[in-house]
Short mmCIF file of C-alpha atoms in Angstrom, two decimals:
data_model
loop_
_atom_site.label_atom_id
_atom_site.label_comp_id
_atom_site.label_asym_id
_atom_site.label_seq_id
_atom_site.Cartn_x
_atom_site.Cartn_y
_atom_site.Cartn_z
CA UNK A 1 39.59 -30.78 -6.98
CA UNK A 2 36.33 -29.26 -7.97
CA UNK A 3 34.73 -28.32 -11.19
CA UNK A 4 32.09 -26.69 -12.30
CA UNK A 5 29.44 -27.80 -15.36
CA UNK A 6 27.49 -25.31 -17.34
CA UNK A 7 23.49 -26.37 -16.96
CA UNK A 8 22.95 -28.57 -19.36
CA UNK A 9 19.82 -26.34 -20.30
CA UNK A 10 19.40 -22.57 -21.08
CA UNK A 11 17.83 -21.14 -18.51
CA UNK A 12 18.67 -17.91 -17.08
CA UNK A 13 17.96 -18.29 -13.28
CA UNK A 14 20.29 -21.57 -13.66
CA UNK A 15 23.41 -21.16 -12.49
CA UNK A 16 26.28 -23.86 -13.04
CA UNK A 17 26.32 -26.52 -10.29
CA UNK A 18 29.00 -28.50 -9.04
CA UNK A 19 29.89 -31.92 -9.89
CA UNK A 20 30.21 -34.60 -7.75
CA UNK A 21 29.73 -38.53 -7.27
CA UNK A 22 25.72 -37.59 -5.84
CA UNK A 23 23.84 -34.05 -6.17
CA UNK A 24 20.71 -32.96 -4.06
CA UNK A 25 18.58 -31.83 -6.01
CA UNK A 26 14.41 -31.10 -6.69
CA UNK A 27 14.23 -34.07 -3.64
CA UNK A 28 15.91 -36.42 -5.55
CA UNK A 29 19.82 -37.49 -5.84
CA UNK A 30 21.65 -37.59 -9.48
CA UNK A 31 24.43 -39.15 -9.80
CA UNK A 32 27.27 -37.65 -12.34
CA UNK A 33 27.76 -39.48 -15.61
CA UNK A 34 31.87 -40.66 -16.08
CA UNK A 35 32.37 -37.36 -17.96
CA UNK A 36 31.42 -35.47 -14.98
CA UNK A 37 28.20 -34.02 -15.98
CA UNK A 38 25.42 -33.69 -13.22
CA UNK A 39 22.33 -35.29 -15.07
CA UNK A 40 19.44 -32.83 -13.55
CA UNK A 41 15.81 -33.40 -14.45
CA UNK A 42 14.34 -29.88 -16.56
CA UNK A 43 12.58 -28.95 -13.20
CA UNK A 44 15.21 -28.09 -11.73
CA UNK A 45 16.09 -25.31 -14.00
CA UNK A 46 12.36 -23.32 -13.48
CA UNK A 47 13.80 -21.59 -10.25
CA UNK A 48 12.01 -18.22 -9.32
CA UNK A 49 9.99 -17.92 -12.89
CA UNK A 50 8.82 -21.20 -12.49
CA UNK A 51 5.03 -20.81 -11.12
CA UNK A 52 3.37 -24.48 -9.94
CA UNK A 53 -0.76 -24.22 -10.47
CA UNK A 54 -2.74 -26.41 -8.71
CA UNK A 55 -6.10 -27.52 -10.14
CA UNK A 56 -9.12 -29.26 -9.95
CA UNK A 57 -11.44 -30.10 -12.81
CA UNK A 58 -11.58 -26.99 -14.23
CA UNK A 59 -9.94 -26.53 -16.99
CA UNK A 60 -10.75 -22.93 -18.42
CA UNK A 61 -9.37 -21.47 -15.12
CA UNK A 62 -6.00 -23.27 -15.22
CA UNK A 63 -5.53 -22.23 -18.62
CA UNK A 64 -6.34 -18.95 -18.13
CA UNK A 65 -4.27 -18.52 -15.50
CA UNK A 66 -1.45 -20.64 -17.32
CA UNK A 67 -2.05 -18.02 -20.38
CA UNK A 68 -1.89 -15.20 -18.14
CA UNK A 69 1.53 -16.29 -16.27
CA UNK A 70 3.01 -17.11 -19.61
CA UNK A 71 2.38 -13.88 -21.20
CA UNK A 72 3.68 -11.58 -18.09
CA UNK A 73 7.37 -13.61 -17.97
CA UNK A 74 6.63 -16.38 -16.39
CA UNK A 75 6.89 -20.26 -16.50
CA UNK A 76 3.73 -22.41 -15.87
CA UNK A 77 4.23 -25.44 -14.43
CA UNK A 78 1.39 -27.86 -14.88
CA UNK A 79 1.25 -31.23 -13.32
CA UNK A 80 0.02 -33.34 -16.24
CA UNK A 81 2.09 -31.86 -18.75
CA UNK A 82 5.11 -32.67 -17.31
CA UNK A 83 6.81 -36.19 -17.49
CA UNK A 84 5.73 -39.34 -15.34
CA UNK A 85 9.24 -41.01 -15.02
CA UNK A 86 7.50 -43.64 -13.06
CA UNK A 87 6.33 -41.66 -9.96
CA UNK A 88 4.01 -42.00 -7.82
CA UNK A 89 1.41 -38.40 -7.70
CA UNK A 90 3.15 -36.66 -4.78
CA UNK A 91 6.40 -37.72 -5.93
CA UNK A 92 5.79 -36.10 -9.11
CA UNK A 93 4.57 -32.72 -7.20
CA UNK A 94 8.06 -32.99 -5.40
CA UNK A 95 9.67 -33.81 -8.17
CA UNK A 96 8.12 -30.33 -10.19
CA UNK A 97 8.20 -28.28 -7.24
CA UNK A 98 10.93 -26.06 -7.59
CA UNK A 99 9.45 -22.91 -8.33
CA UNK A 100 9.25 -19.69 -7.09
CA UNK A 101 5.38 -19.10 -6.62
CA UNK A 102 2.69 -21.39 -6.17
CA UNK A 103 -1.23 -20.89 -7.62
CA UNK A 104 -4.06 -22.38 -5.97
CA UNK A 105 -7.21 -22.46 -7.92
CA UNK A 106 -10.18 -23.04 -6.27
CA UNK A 107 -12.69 -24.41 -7.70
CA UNK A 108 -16.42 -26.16 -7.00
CA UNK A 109 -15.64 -29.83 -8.57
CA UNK A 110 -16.46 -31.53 -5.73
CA UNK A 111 -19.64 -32.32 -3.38
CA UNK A 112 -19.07 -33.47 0.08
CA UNK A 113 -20.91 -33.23 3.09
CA UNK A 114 -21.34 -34.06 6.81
CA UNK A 115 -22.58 -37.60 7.53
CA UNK A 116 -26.25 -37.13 6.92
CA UNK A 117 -25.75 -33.48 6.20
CA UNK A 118 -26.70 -31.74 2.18
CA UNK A 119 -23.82 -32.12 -0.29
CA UNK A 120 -21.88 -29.16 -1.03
CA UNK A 121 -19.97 -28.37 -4.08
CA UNK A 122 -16.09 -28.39 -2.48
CA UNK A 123 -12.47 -27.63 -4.05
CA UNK A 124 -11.46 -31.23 -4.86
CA UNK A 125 -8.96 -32.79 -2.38
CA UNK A 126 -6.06 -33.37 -4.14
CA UNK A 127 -6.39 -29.29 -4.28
CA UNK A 128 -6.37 -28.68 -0.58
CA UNK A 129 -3.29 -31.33 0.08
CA UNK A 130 -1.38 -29.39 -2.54
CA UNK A 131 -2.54 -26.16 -1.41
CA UNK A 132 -1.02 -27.22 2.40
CA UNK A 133 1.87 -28.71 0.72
CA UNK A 134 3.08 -25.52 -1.18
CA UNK A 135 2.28 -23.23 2.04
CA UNK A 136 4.61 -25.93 3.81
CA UNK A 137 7.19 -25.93 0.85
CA UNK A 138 7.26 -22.14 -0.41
CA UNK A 139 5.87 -20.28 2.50
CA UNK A 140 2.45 -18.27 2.44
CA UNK A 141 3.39 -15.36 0.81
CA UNK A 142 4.90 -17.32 -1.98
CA UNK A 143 1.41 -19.25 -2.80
CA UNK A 144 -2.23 -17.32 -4.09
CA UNK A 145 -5.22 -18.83 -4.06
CA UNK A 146 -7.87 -18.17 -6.55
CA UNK A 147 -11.56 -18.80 -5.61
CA UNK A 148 -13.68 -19.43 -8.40
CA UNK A 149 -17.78 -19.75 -7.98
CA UNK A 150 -19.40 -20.61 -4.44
CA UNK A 151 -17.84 -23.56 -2.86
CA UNK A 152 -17.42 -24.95 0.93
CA UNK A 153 -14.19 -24.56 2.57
CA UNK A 154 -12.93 -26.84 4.17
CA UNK A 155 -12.42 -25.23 8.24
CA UNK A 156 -8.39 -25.97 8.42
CA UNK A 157 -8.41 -23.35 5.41
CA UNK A 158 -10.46 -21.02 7.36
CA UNK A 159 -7.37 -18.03 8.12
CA UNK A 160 -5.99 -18.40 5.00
CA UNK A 161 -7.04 -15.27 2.37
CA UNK A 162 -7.66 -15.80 -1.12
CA UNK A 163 -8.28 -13.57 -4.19
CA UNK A 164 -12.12 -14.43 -6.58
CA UNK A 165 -11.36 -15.34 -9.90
CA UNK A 166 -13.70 -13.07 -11.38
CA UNK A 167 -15.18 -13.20 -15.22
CA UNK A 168 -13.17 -9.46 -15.69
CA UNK A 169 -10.36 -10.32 -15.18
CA UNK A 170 -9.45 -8.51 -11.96
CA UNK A 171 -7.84 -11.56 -10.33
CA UNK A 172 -5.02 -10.84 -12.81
CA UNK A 173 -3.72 -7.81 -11.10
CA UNK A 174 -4.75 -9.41 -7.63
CA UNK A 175 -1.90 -12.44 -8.76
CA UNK A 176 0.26 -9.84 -10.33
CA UNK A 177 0.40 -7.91 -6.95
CA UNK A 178 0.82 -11.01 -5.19
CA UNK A 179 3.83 -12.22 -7.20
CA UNK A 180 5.14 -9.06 -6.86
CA UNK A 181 4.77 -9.25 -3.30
CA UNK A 182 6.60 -12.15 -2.76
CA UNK A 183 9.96 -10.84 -4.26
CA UNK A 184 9.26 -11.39 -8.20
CA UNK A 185 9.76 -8.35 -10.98
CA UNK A 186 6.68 -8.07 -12.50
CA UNK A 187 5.89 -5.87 -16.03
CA UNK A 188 2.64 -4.17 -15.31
CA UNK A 189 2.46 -3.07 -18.95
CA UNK A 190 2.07 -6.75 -19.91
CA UNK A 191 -0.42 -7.24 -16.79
CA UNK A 192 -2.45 -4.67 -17.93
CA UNK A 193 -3.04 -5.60 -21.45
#
């Protein structure tokens, strides 16, 4: 026999699951309690609103963009904000990683260089793992990256296209488009205030 359980959250891209002695879910199993409720962690509930931004040291830009995403509908999903529960860093990215859209920010926190070469300010690493892993995960049309200031980039990055965060506030329609793009209703009123 099968049942159904309502989410245990409100959430209105959550839909109910179906209970059993394991679930699949966000790349981790939970088991069902004796009542028969699947015990889900909150990430699972973002679905398509839920929008994963990647970051470096710069913090204006993520919370700009987190501002931005917030105000048009959507849910911002930012890596330190969200519980440890004992994981390792990737695991933690897995474990937050069901969203709909993925942004990439871009941003000069680093300095690297050739052996012997001039160090060059460069995104930070973690940045361009995560960038590869949501491209790999969501697809590229479900991931934008933002470029903010003059940076190297790395050369396995070298086809993919990304929008400048500029000072005006362009970049916001650039994302908006994007989101839009990859299947998401956006309110244009809302971008455009």
């Amino acid at each position: 026999m099968s049942t159904f359980t309502p989410a245990a959250r409100s959430c209105p891209a959550s839909k109910p699951q179906r209970a059993r002695s394991s679930f699949r879910s966000c790349g981790t199993t939970r088991p069902t309690s004796s009542t028969g409720r699947t015990h889900l962690p909150n990430s699972c509930f973002r679905s398509q609103k839920g929008v994963f931004i990647v970051h470096g040291q710069d913090t204006g830009a993520r919370d700009a963009v987190a501002r931005f995403l917030d105000s048009v509908g959507f849910q911002s999903v930012i890596l330190h904000e969200q519980a440890n529960r004992g994981l390792t860093v990737i695991e933690k990215v897995e474990a937050n990683s069901d969203v709909g859209f993925a942004v990439v920010l871009l941003t000069p926190d680093d300095m690297g260089n050739l052996k012997g070469g001039i160090p060059v300010p460069r995104p930070r690493q973690n940045v361009v793992l995560e960038l590869g892993y949501f491209i790999g995960k969501l697809g590229r049309n479900k991931v934008c990256a933002l470029k903010r200031g003059d940076m190297e980039i790395p050369s396995e990055l070298a086809g993919i296209v990304w929008e400048v965060m500029d000072d005006n506030g362009a970049w916001k329609q650039a994302l908006a488009r994007e989101l839009r793009a990859a299947g998401h209703v956006v309110d244009w009123n809302k971008v455009m205030n």
